[in-house]
CSV table of C-alpha atoms in Angstrom, one decimal:
chain,number,residue,atom,x,y,z
A,1,MET,CA,-110.6,-56.3,-81.3
A,2,THR,CA,-107.7,-56.2,-83.8
A,3,ALA,CA,-105.4,-59.2,-83.5
A,4,GLU,CA,-101.9,-58.5,-82.3
A,5,PRO,CA,-99.6,-58.2,-85.4
A,6,THR,CA,-96.9,-60.8,-85.9
A,7,LEU,CA,-94.4,-59.1,-88.1
A,8,LYS,CA,-91.9,-56.9,-86.2
A,9,PRO,CA,-89.4,-54.3,-87.4
A,10,GLU,CA,-86.0,-55.8,-87.9
A,11,ARG,CA,-84.5,-52.7,-86.5
A,12,PRO,CA,-86.9,-51.2,-83.9
A,13,PHE,CA,-85.0,-47.9,-83.5
A,14,PHE,CA,-87.2,-44.8,-84.0
A,15,SER,CA,-85.6,-42.4,-81.5
A,16,SER,CA,-85.2,-38.8,-82.6
A,17,GLY,CA,-81.7,-38.6,-81.1
A,18,PRO,CA,-79.5,-40.5,-80.9
A,19,THR,CA,-81.1,-41.9,-84.1
A,20,ALA,CA,-80.8,-45.3,-85.6
A,21,LYS,CA,-77.5,-46.6,-87.0
A,22,HIS,CA,-77.6,-47.3,-90.7
A,23,LYS,CA,-78.4,-50.8,-91.8
A,24,GLY,CA,-75.4,-53.1,-91.7
A,25,TRP,CA,-73.7,-51.0,-89.0
A,26,SER,CA,-71.3,-53.0,-86.8
A,27,ALA,CA,-68.7,-51.8,-84.3
A,28,ALA,CA,-66.4,-54.4,-85.9
A,29,ASN,CA,-66.4,-52.4,-89.1
A,30,LEU,CA,-65.1,-49.2,-87.4
A,31,LYS,CA,-61.4,-48.3,-88.0
A,32,THR,CA,-59.6,-48.4,-84.7
A,33,GLU,CA,-56.0,-47.4,-85.6
A,34,SER,CA,-56.5,-44.0,-84.1
A,35,LEU,CA,-57.8,-45.3,-80.8
A,36,GLY,CA,-55.3,-45.0,-78.0
A,37,ARG,CA,-53.4,-42.4,-80.0
A,38,SER,CA,-53.2,-38.7,-79.3
A,39,HIS,CA,-55.7,-36.6,-81.3
A,40,ARG,CA,-52.8,-34.3,-82.0
A,41,SER,CA,-50.8,-37.1,-83.7
A,42,ALA,CA,-50.6,-37.1,-87.4
A,43,LEU,CA,-52.9,-40.1,-87.6
A,44,GLY,CA,-55.5,-38.6,-85.1
A,45,LYS,CA,-55.5,-35.2,-86.8
A,46,SER,CA,-55.8,-36.8,-90.2
A,47,ARG,CA,-58.9,-38.7,-89.2
A,48,LEU,CA,-60.5,-35.6,-87.7
A,49,LYS,CA,-59.7,-33.7,-90.9
A,50,HIS,CA,-61.2,-36.5,-92.9
A,51,ALA,CA,-64.5,-36.2,-91.0
A,52,ILE,CA,-64.4,-32.5,-91.7
A,53,ASP,CA,-63.6,-32.7,-95.3
A,54,LEU,CA,-66.1,-35.5,-96.0
A,55,SER,CA,-68.8,-33.5,-94.2
A,56,LYS,CA,-68.1,-30.4,-96.3
A,57,GLU,CA,-68.1,-32.4,-99.5
A,58,MET,CA,-71.3,-34.4,-98.7
A,59,LEU,CA,-73.2,-31.3,-97.6
A,60,GLY,CA,-72.1,-29.2,-100.6
A,61,VAL,CA,-70.7,-26.5,-98.3
A,62,PRO,CA,-69.1,-23.7,-100.3
A,63,GLU,CA,-65.3,-23.8,-100.6
A,64,ASP,CA,-64.7,-20.6,-98.8
A,65,TYR,CA,-66.8,-21.7,-95.7
A,66,LEU,CA,-65.0,-23.2,-92.7
A,67,VAL,CA,-66.2,-26.5,-91.1
A,68,GLY,CA,-65.0,-27.5,-87.6
A,69,ILE,CA,-65.6,-30.0,-84.9
A,70,MET,CA,-66.9,-28.6,-81.6
A,71,PRO,CA,-67.4,-30.0,-78.1
A,72,ALA,CA,-70.8,-30.5,-76.5
A,73,SER,CA,-72.8,-31.5,-79.5
A,74,ASP,CA,-75.1,-29.1,-81.3
A,75,THR,CA,-75.6,-27.2,-78.1
A,76,GLY,CA,-71.9,-26.4,-77.8
A,77,ALA,CA,-71.6,-25.4,-81.4
A,78,LEU,CA,-74.7,-23.2,-81.4
A,79,GLU,CA,-73.9,-21.5,-78.1
A,80,CYS,CA,-70.3,-20.9,-79.3
A,81,ALA,CA,-71.7,-19.0,-82.3
A,82,MET,CA,-74.1,-17.0,-80.1
A,83,TRP,CA,-71.4,-16.1,-77.6
A,84,THR,CA,-68.8,-15.1,-80.2
A,85,MET,CA,-71.0,-13.4,-82.8
A,86,LEU,CA,-74.0,-11.6,-81.1
A,87,LYS,CA,-73.2,-8.0,-80.1
A,88,PRO,CA,-75.0,-5.9,-77.5
A,89,ASP,CA,-74.9,-2.8,-79.8
A,90,ARG,CA,-76.7,-4.7,-82.6
A,91,ARG,CA,-80.3,-5.6,-83.0
A,92,ALA,CA,-81.0,-9.3,-82.8
A,93,THR,CA,-84.0,-11.6,-83.2
A,94,VAL,CA,-84.2,-15.2,-81.8
A,95,ALA,CA,-87.1,-17.2,-83.3
A,96,ALA,CA,-88.4,-20.3,-81.7
A,97,TRP,CA,-91.3,-22.7,-82.0
A,98,GLU,CA,-90.3,-25.7,-79.9
A,99,SER,CA,-88.2,-26.7,-76.9
A,100,PHE,CA,-84.7,-26.3,-78.2
A,101,GLY,CA,-85.3,-23.0,-79.9
A,102,ASN,CA,-86.6,-21.7,-76.6
A,103,VAL,CA,-83.3,-22.6,-75.0
A,104,TRP,CA,-81.6,-20.2,-77.4
A,105,ILE,CA,-84.1,-17.5,-76.4
A,106,GLN,CA,-83.2,-18.0,-72.8
A,107,ASP,CA,-79.5,-17.8,-73.6
A,108,ALA,CA,-80.0,-14.5,-75.3
A,109,VAL,CA,-82.3,-13.1,-72.6
A,110,LYS,CA,-80.8,-14.4,-69.4
A,111,GLN,CA,-77.2,-15.2,-70.2
A,112,LEU,CA,-76.1,-12.7,-72.9
A,113,LYS,CA,-78.7,-10.2,-71.8
A,114,LEU,CA,-78.8,-8.5,-75.2
A,115,PRO,CA,-80.4,-5.1,-74.8
A,116,LYS,CA,-81.6,-4.8,-78.4
A,117,LEU,CA,-83.2,-8.3,-78.5
A,118,THR,CA,-86.5,-9.3,-80.1
A,119,THR,CA,-87.9,-12.7,-79.6
A,120,LEU,CA,-90.4,-14.5,-81.8
A,121,ASP,CA,-92.2,-17.7,-80.7
A,122,ALA,CA,-95.1,-19.9,-81.7
A,123,ASP,CA,-97.0,-22.8,-80.3
A,124,TYR,CA,-96.0,-26.4,-81.1
A,125,GLY,CA,-96.9,-27.1,-84.7
A,126,GLU,CA,-96.7,-23.4,-85.8
A,127,ILE,CA,-94.0,-21.1,-87.1
A,128,PRO,CA,-93.8,-17.4,-86.1
A,129,ASP,CA,-93.9,-14.7,-88.7
A,130,LEU,CA,-90.3,-14.9,-89.9
A,131,ALA,CA,-90.8,-12.3,-92.6
A,132,SER,CA,-91.2,-9.7,-89.9
A,133,ILE,CA,-87.5,-10.0,-89.0
A,134,PRO,CA,-85.6,-6.9,-90.3
A,135,GLN,CA,-82.8,-7.7,-92.7
A,136,ASP,CA,-80.3,-5.7,-90.6
A,137,ASN,CA,-81.0,-7.8,-87.5
A,138,ASP,CA,-78.8,-10.7,-86.5
A,139,VAL,CA,-81.0,-13.7,-86.3
A,140,VAL,CA,-80.9,-17.1,-84.5
A,141,PHE,CA,-83.3,-19.8,-85.6
A,142,THR,CA,-83.9,-23.5,-85.8
A,143,TRP,CA,-84.3,-24.9,-89.3
A,144,ASN,CA,-86.4,-27.8,-88.1
A,145,GLY,CA,-88.2,-28.1,-84.8
A,146,THR,CA,-86.9,-31.3,-83.3
A,147,THR,CA,-89.7,-31.5,-80.7
A,148,SER,CA,-92.6,-30.2,-82.8
A,149,GLY,CA,-92.0,-31.5,-86.3
A,150,ALA,CA,-92.3,-28.0,-87.7
A,151,LYS,CA,-89.7,-26.8,-90.2
A,152,ILE,CA,-89.2,-23.5,-92.0
A,153,PRO,CA,-91.0,-23.8,-95.4
A,154,ASP,CA,-88.3,-21.8,-97.2
A,155,THR,CA,-85.6,-19.1,-96.8
A,156,ASP,CA,-87.4,-16.4,-98.7
A,157,TRP,CA,-87.5,-14.3,-95.5
A,158,LEU,CA,-83.6,-14.1,-95.6
A,159,ALA,CA,-82.1,-11.7,-98.1
A,160,LYS,CA,-78.7,-12.9,-99.6
A,161,ASP,CA,-77.2,-9.4,-99.0
A,162,ARG,CA,-78.7,-8.9,-95.5
A,163,GLU,CA,-76.7,-6.9,-93.1
A,164,GLY,CA,-77.3,-9.1,-90.0
A,165,VAL,CA,-75.7,-12.5,-89.5
A,166,THR,CA,-77.8,-15.7,-89.5
A,167,ILE,CA,-77.1,-18.4,-86.9
A,168,ASN,CA,-78.9,-21.6,-87.9
A,169,ASP,CA,-79.5,-24.6,-85.7
A,170,ALA,CA,-79.8,-27.3,-88.3
A,171,THR,CA,-79.3,-30.4,-86.2
A,172,SER,CA,-82.5,-32.3,-87.1
A,173,ALA,CA,-82.5,-31.0,-90.7
A,174,ILE,CA,-79.0,-31.5,-92.0
A,175,PHE,CA,-78.6,-34.5,-94.4
A,176,ALA,CA,-82.4,-34.5,-94.7
A,177,MET,CA,-83.0,-31.0,-96.2
A,178,GLU,CA,-80.9,-28.9,-98.5
A,179,MET,CA,-79.3,-25.9,-96.8
A,180,ASP,CA,-79.4,-22.5,-98.5
A,181,TRP,CA,-75.7,-21.8,-97.8
A,182,ALA,CA,-75.7,-18.4,-99.4
A,183,LYS,CA,-78.0,-17.1,-96.7
A,184,LEU,CA,-76.4,-18.9,-93.7
A,185,ASP,CA,-73.5,-17.6,-91.7
A,186,ALA,CA,-73.2,-20.0,-88.8
A,187,THR,CA,-74.8,-23.4,-89.1
A,188,THR,CA,-74.6,-26.1,-86.5
A,189,TYR,CA,-75.5,-29.8,-86.1
A,190,SER,CA,-74.6,-32.9,-84.1
A,191,TRP,CA,-73.4,-36.3,-85.2
A,192,GLN,CA,-76.1,-38.1,-83.3
A,193,LYS,CA,-79.1,-36.7,-85.2
A,194,VAL,CA,-79.7,-37.5,-88.9
A,195,MET,CA,-76.5,-39.6,-89.3
A,196,GLY,CA,-77.2,-41.8,-86.3
A,197,SER,CA,-73.6,-41.4,-85.0
A,198,GLU,CA,-72.4,-41.1,-81.4
A,199,ALA,CA,-73.2,-37.9,-79.4
A,200,GLN,CA,-71.1,-35.2,-77.7
A,201,HIS,CA,-69.5,-33.7,-80.8
A,202,GLY,CA,-71.0,-30.9,-82.9
A,203,MET,CA,-70.2,-29.2,-86.1
A,204,LEU,CA,-69.8,-25.5,-86.7
A,205,ILE,CA,-70.0,-24.2,-90.3
A,206,LEU,CA,-69.0,-20.5,-90.8
A,207,SER,CA,-69.3,-18.3,-93.8
A,208,PRO,CA,-66.7,-15.6,-94.7
A,209,LYS,CA,-69.2,-13.1,-93.2
A,210,ALA,CA,-69.3,-15.0,-89.9
A,211,VAL,CA,-65.5,-15.2,-89.8
A,212,ALA,CA,-65.3,-11.4,-90.3
A,213,ARG,CA,-67.7,-10.8,-87.5
A,214,ILE,CA,-65.7,-13.1,-85.1
A,215,GLU,CA,-62.4,-11.5,-86.0
A,216,GLU,CA,-63.6,-7.9,-85.6
A,217,TYR,CA,-65.5,-8.4,-82.4
A,218,ASP,CA,-64.3,-9.1,-78.9
A,219,PRO,CA,-67.2,-9.9,-76.6
A,220,GLU,CA,-67.5,-8.1,-73.2
A,221,TRP,CA,-68.7,-11.3,-71.5
A,222,PRO,CA,-66.3,-14.1,-70.5
A,223,LEU,CA,-65.6,-16.7,-73.1
A,224,PRO,CA,-65.0,-20.3,-71.8
A,225,LYS,CA,-62.0,-22.0,-73.5
A,226,LEU,CA,-64.4,-24.2,-75.4
A,227,PHE,CA,-65.8,-21.1,-77.2
A,228,ARG,CA,-62.6,-19.4,-78.1
A,229,LEU,CA,-62.3,-19.5,-81.9
A,230,LYS,CA,-59.6,-16.8,-82.3
A,231,LYS,CA,-55.8,-16.9,-82.0
A,232,GLY,CA,-53.9,-13.6,-82.2
A,233,GLY,CA,-57.0,-11.7,-83.1
A,234,LYS,CA,-57.7,-14.0,-86.1
A,235,ILE,CA,-59.8,-17.1,-86.6
A,236,ASN,CA,-57.9,-20.1,-85.4
A,237,THR,CA,-58.0,-22.0,-88.7
A,238,GLY,CA,-56.4,-25.1,-87.0
A,239,ILE,CA,-59.8,-25.8,-85.4
A,240,PHE,CA,-61.2,-26.2,-88.9
A,241,GLU,CA,-58.4,-28.5,-90.0
A,242,GLY,CA,-58.7,-31.1,-87.3
A,243,ALA,CA,-56.9,-29.4,-84.3
A,244,THR,CA,-60.0,-29.5,-82.0
A,245,ILE,CA,-60.3,-27.1,-79.1
A,246,ASN,CA,-60.3,-30.0,-76.6
A,247,THR,CA,-59.9,-33.8,-76.7
A,248,PRO,CA,-62.5,-35.5,-78.9
A,249,SER,CA,-63.5,-39.2,-78.8
A,250,MET,CA,-61.7,-40.9,-81.7
A,251,LEU,CA,-64.1,-43.8,-81.4
A,252,ALA,CA,-67.0,-41.4,-82.0
A,253,THR,CA,-65.1,-39.8,-84.8
A,254,GLU,CA,-64.6,-43.2,-86.5
A,255,ASP,CA,-68.3,-43.9,-86.0
A,256,TYR,CA,-69.2,-40.6,-87.7
A,257,ILE,CA,-66.8,-41.3,-90.6
A,258,ASP,CA,-68.5,-44.7,-91.0
A,259,ALA,CA,-71.9,-43.1,-91.3
A,260,LEU,CA,-70.6,-40.5,-93.8
A,261,GLU,CA,-69.0,-43.2,-95.9
A,262,TRP,CA,-72.2,-45.3,-95.9
A,263,ALA,CA,-74.3,-42.3,-97.0
A,264,GLN,CA,-71.7,-41.5,-99.7
A,265,SER,CA,-72.0,-45.1,-100.9
A,266,ILE,CA,-75.8,-45.0,-101.4
A,267,GLY,CA,-75.7,-41.7,-103.3
A,268,GLY,CA,-74.8,-38.9,-100.9
A,269,ARG,CA,-77.0,-36.3,-99.4
A,270,LYS,CA,-79.5,-36.5,-102.3
A,271,ALA,CA,-80.1,-40.1,-101.5
A,272,MET,CA,-80.5,-39.2,-97.8
A,273,PHE,CA,-83.0,-36.5,-98.7
A,274,GLU,CA,-85.0,-39.0,-100.8
A,275,ARG,CA,-85.0,-41.7,-98.1
A,276,ALA,CA,-86.2,-39.2,-95.5
A,277,ASP,CA,-88.9,-37.8,-97.8
A,278,ALA,CA,-90.2,-41.3,-98.6
A,279,ASN,CA,-90.1,-42.4,-95.0
A,280,ALA,CA,-92.0,-39.3,-93.8
A,281,LYS,CA,-94.6,-39.6,-96.6
A,282,LEU,CA,-95.4,-43.1,-95.5
A,283,VAL,CA,-95.9,-42.0,-91.9
A,284,LYS,CA,-97.8,-38.8,-92.8
A,285,ASP,CA,-100.1,-40.7,-95.2
A,286,TRP,CA,-100.9,-43.1,-92.4
A,287,ILE,CA,-101.7,-40.3,-90.0
A,288,GLU,CA,-104.0,-38.7,-92.6
A,289,ALA,CA,-105.8,-42.1,-93.0
A,290,THR,CA,-106.1,-42.7,-89.3
A,291,PRO,CA,-109.1,-40.8,-87.8
A,292,TRP,CA,-107.9,-40.7,-84.2
A,293,LEU,CA,-104.6,-39.0,-85.2
A,294,ARG,CA,-103.5,-35.7,-86.7
A,295,ASN,CA,-100.1,-34.3,-87.5
A,296,MET,CA,-99.0,-31.8,-84.9
A,297,VAL,CA,-98.2,-29.4,-87.8
A,298,ALA,CA,-101.3,-28.6,-89.8
A,299,ASP,CA,-99.6,-26.9,-92.8
A,300,PRO,CA,-98.0,-29.5,-95.1
A,301,ALA,CA,-95.3,-27.0,-96.2
A,302,LYS,CA,-94.1,-26.8,-92.6
A,303,GLN,CA,-94.2,-30.5,-91.9
A,304,THR,CA,-90.8,-32.1,-91.3
A,305,ASN,CA,-89.4,-35.2,-93.0
A,306,THR,CA,-87.4,-36.3,-90.0
A,307,GLY,CA,-89.0,-36.3,-86.5
A,308,VAL,CA,-92.7,-36.6,-87.5
A,309,CYS,CA,-94.9,-35.6,-84.5
A,310,PHE,CA,-98.5,-36.5,-84.2
A,311,VAL,CA,-101.2,-36.1,-81.6
A,312,PHE,CA,-104.5,-37.8,-80.7
A,313,GLN,CA,-108.1,-36.7,-81.4
A,314,GLY,CA,-111.6,-38.0,-81.4
A,315,ASP,CA,-114.5,-38.4,-78.9
A,316,TRP,CA,-112.8,-41.0,-76.7
A,317,TYR,CA,-109.5,-39.2,-76.4
A,318,ASP,CA,-111.1,-35.7,-75.9
A,319,SER,CA,-113.3,-37.1,-73.0
A,320,LEU,CA,-110.2,-38.0,-71.0
A,321,SER,CA,-108.7,-35.9,-68.2
A,322,GLU,CA,-105.4,-34.1,-69.0
A,323,GLU,CA,-103.5,-36.7,-66.9
A,324,ASP,CA,-105.1,-39.6,-68.8
A,325,LYS,CA,-104.4,-37.9,-72.1
A,326,ALA,CA,-100.8,-37.7,-71.2
A,327,GLY,CA,-100.8,-41.4,-70.4
A,328,VAL,CA,-102.0,-42.5,-73.8
A,329,PRO,CA,-98.8,-42.2,-75.7
A,330,LYS,CA,-96.8,-43.5,-72.7
A,331,LYS,CA,-98.8,-46.6,-72.6
A,332,ILE,CA,-98.6,-47.2,-76.3
A,333,VAL,CA,-94.8,-46.9,-76.2
A,334,LYS,CA,-94.5,-49.2,-73.2
A,335,LEU,CA,-96.6,-51.9,-74.9
A,336,LEU,CA,-94.4,-51.8,-78.0
A,337,GLU,CA,-91.1,-51.5,-76.2
A,338,ASP,CA,-91.9,-54.4,-74.0
A,339,ARG,CA,-92.4,-56.5,-77.2
A,340,ASP,CA,-89.2,-55.1,-78.8
A,341,VAL,CA,-91.3,-53.6,-81.6
A,342,GLY,CA,-90.3,-50.0,-81.4
A,343,TYR,CA,-88.1,-48.0,-79.0
A,344,ASP,CA,-88.1,-44.3,-77.9
A,345,PHE,CA,-90.8,-42.9,-80.1
A,346,ASN,CA,-92.8,-41.1,-77.4
A,347,GLY,CA,-93.2,-37.3,-77.9
A,348,TYR,CA,-90.8,-34.9,-76.3
A,349,ARG,CA,-91.4,-34.4,-72.5
A,350,ASP,CA,-92.4,-30.7,-72.9
A,351,ALA,CA,-94.5,-31.2,-76.0
A,352,PRO,CA,-98.2,-31.9,-76.0
A,353,PRO,CA,-99.0,-35.6,-75.5
A,354,SER,CA,-97.9,-37.2,-78.7
A,355,LEU,CA,-95.8,-39.7,-80.5
A,356,ARG,CA,-92.7,-38.9,-82.6
A,357,ILE,CA,-91.3,-41.2,-85.2
A,358,TRP,CA,-87.9,-40.6,-86.7
A,359,CYS,CA,-87.9,-40.8,-90.5
A,360,GLY,CA,-84.4,-39.8,-91.3
A,361,GLY,CA,-82.3,-41.6,-93.9
A,362,THR,CA,-80.8,-44.3,-91.6
A,363,VAL,CA,-84.3,-45.7,-90.9
A,364,GLU,CA,-85.5,-48.5,-93.3
A,365,GLN,CA,-88.9,-47.9,-94.8
A,366,GLU,CA,-89.9,-51.6,-94.3
A,367,ASP,CA,-89.4,-51.2,-90.5
A,368,LEU,CA,-91.7,-48.2,-90.5
A,369,LYS,CA,-94.3,-50.2,-92.5
A,370,ARG,CA,-94.1,-52.9,-89.8
A,371,LEU,CA,-94.3,-50.4,-86.9
A,372,LEU,CA,-97.5,-48.6,-87.8
A,373,PRO,CA,-100.0,-51.6,-87.5
A,374,TRP,CA,-98.5,-52.2,-84.0
A,375,ILE,CA,-99.3,-48.6,-83.0
A,376,GLU,CA,-102.9,-49.2,-84.2
A,377,TRP,CA,-103.1,-52.4,-82.1
A,378,ALA,CA,-101.6,-50.7,-79.0
A,379,TYR,CA,-104.0,-47.8,-79.3
A,380,GLU,CA,-106.9,-50.2,-79.3
A,381,GLN,CA,-105.5,-51.9,-76.2
A,382,VAL,CA,-105.2,-48.7,-74.3
A,383,LYS,CA,-108.6,-47.4,-75.4
A,384,ASN,CA,-110.4,-50.6,-74.4
A,385,GLY,CA,-108.5,-50.9,-71.1
């Protein structure tokens, strides 16, 4: 049998959310002057606006787009967009190919009960036929499948002058993949994904077309206070200048600012893209070279560079019962967590039995190089009982 490796990752954090803090992170480095102060104070509001402005600059968001901080993470931001922009008298399509995208389908079907709704879905590892979506339909989609590792290969299926609005859940793609802003009307993400920051706050990015839809449309369904983006019939621009709808955590805000400033210091979003690409290539090349593994996504053009998901194959694994198959990744993860080698890299609970390694820009490639031999060792332990 293979000998147990000796070299462990220095930072064994491979969770797909919340993701790893950047190297060198320390709570002692966070600015704390805003803590204990009102978020409505000049200081508090200035820090929130700094987080907004830095996000907009780092992501290359067009000047005439609005960027705001929302409650309840990516979920709150995405559902706010759905509740305030989707109209019962317009045709809409919600496309999904993994767990979170299916939540947006359920929202549209069971909560909003849109009468002119079309849903598109696909199995884990696949992408539905996005080109079949009419350009006059409103569309809700997930740029990158957090729980499947499948991403959209391009935005060719979206016309720049399309009549419908596009609502894009980009939470596991932002800061790792370039957004095609000209084709996006509402884009959402959370701080705790690619930037490795604290959870519970989301970002909502609106195009002028999205703002126009929100201003001309008053939904028939009740809008919770947390979804109310208008004031006096117009978009409440204060939300996009640091006057958040409800009380944010200033500590989480400072942690997000710290992550943004770190990313800026290493070269901005382009550097983050390059780090994620290099990390994912390392893991995907290893999967290709390991006969008892395969990427959950068969098409390389649709394979993510963030949460790389892979499943097991081969005579031994295929001979197991469904229950025993499900136990293989769990046992591997436990062996390595018990040894402080790698944390939280089991596949998503609703996905096929799998492992999922986060490869975003806050993860160091050397730590990935050290993790992979441990997975090989743990697999052999599980196989040989």
